[in-house]
Coordinates of C-alpha atoms in Angstrom, one line a residue:
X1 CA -27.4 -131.5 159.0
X2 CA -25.9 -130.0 162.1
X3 CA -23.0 -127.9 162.4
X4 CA -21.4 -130.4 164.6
X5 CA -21.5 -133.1 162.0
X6 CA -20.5 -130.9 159.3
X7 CA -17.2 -129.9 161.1
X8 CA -16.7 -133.7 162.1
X9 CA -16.9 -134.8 158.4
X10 CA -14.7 -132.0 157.3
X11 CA -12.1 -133.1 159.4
X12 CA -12.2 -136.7 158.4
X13 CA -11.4 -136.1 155.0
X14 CA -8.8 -133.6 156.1
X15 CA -5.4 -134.8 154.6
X16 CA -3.5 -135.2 158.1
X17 CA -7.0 -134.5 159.8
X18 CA -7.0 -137.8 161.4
X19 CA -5.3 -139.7 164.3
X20 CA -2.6 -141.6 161.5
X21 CA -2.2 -138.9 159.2
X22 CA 1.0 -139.6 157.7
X23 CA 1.7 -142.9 157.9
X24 CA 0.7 -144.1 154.5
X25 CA 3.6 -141.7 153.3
X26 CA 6.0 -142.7 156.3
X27 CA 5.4 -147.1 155.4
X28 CA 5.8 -145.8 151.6
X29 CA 9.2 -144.9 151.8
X30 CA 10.0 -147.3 153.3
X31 CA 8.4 -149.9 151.1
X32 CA 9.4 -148.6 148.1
X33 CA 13.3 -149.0 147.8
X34 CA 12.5 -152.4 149.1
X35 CA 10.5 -152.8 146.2
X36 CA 13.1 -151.3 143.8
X37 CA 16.3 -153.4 145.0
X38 CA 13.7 -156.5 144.9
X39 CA 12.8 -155.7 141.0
X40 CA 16.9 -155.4 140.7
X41 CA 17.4 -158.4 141.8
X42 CA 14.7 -160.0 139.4
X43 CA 16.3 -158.8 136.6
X44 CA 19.8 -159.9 137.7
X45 CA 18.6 -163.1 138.1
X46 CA 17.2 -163.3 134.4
X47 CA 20.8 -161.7 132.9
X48 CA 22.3 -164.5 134.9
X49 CA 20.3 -167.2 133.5
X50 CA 20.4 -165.9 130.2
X51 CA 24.2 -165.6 130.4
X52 CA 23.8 -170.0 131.6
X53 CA 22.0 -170.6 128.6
X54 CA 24.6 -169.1 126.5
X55 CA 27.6 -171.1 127.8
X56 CA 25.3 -174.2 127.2
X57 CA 24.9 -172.9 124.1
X58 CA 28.5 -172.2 123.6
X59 CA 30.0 -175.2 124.9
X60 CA 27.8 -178.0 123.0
X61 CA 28.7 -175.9 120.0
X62 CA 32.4 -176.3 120.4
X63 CA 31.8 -179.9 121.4
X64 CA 30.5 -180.6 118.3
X65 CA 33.1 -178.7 116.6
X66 CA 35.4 -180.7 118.2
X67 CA 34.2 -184.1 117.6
X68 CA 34.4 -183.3 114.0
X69 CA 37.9 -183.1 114.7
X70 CA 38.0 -179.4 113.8
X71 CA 41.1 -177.7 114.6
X72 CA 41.4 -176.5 118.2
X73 CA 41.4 -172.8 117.3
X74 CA 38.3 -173.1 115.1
X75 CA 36.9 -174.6 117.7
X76 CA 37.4 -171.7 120.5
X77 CA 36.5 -169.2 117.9
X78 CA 32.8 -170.9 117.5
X79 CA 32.4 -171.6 121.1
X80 CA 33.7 -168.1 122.0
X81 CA 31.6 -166.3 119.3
X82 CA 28.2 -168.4 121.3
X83 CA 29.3 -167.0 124.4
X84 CA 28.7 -164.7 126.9
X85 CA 31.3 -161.8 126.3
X86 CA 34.4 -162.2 128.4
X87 CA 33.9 -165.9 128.6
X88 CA 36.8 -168.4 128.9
X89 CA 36.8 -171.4 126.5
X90 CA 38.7 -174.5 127.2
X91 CA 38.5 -177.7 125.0
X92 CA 40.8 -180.7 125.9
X93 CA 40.8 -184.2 123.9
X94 CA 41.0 -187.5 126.4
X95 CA 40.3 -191.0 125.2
X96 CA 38.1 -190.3 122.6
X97 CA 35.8 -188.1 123.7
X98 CA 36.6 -183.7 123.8
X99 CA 35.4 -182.0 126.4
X100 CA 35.0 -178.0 125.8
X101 CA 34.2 -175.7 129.4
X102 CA 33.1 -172.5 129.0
X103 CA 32.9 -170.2 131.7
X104 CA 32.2 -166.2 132.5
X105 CA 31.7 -164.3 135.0
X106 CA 28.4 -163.3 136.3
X107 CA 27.0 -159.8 133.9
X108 CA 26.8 -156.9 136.0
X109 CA 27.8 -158.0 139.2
X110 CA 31.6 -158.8 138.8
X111 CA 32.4 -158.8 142.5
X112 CA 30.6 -161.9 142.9
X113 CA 32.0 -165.1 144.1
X114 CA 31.1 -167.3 142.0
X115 CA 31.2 -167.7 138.1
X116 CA 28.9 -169.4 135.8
X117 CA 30.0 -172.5 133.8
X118 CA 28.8 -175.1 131.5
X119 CA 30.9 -178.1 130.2
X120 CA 29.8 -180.4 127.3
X121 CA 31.4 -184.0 126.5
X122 CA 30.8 -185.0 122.8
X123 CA 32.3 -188.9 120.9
X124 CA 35.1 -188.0 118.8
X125 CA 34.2 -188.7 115.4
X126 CA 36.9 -190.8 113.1
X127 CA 38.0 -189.0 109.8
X128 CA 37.2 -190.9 106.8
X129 CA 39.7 -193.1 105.6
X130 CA 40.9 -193.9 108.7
X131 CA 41.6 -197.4 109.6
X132 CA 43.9 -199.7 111.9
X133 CA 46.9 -197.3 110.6
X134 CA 45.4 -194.5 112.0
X135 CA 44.5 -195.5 115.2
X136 CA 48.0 -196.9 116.0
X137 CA 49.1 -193.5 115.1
X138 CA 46.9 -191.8 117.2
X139 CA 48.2 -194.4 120.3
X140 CA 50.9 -192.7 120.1
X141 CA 50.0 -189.4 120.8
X142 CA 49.6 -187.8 123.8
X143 CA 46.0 -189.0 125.7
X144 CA 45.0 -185.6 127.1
X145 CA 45.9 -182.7 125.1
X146 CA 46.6 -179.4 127.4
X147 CA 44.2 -177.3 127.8
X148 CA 43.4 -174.2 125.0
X149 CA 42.1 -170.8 127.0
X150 CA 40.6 -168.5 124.5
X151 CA 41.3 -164.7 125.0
X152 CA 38.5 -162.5 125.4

């Protein structure tokens, strides 16, 4: 092997011997807090869905609390205790049918502008016993009860 060739090989394998020395390193930094913020954002994403299952979770739970005509603070306790921490529990009573919303803001990013929120709509259920008496009772009776919000 010549000397000529020698030198030219030694060059090539030079770090920063060739004509784009550097730009791996250069397209690097840039790529990697791209990378990082992206893989933030993933996970974000799965704490926010996990925080959408858990008002589902939370709000059928009251429902059916509710239709079983549990009493209304029983039935923010079990919702509340299903859902995401800080969530806001709200059950109402209209027509026969309860209706409990739950909703939280989003986890780690509180600035947000939106919230997430599940609402569940479950029958009423009658209490045993109760007959024509009962129901013309419960006519009178308001048809929409006001609103419960559960402290956090």
């Amino acid at each position: 092997m010549r000397a000529c060739e020698r030198a030219a090989r030694t060059r090539a394998r030079a770090p920063g011997g060739g004509p784009d020395g550097g730009f791996v390193t250069a397209e690097a930094a840039v790529v990697l807090p791209v990378l990082v913020v992206f893989a933030m954002a993933l996970v974000w994403g799965l704490l926010v869905v996990a925080a959408q299952i858990q008002c589902v979770d939370a709000a059928r739970t009251g429902a059916r609390a509710a239709a079983r005509q549990d009493p209304v603070d029983a039935v923010v306790e079990v919702a509340r205790e299903a859902a995401p921490r800080g969530a806001r529990v709200t059950v109402s009573r209209e027509a026969g049918l309860v209706r409990v919303l739950v909703v939280a803001d989003p986890p780690a990013l509180h600035g947000l502008p939106f919230e997430v929120r599940e609402e569940a709509v479950a029958s009423a259920e009658q209490a045993p016993g109760a007959g024509p008496a009962a129901e013309g009772q419960a006519a009178a009776e308001p048809a929409v009860a006001e609103p419960v919000r559960g402290e956090p």
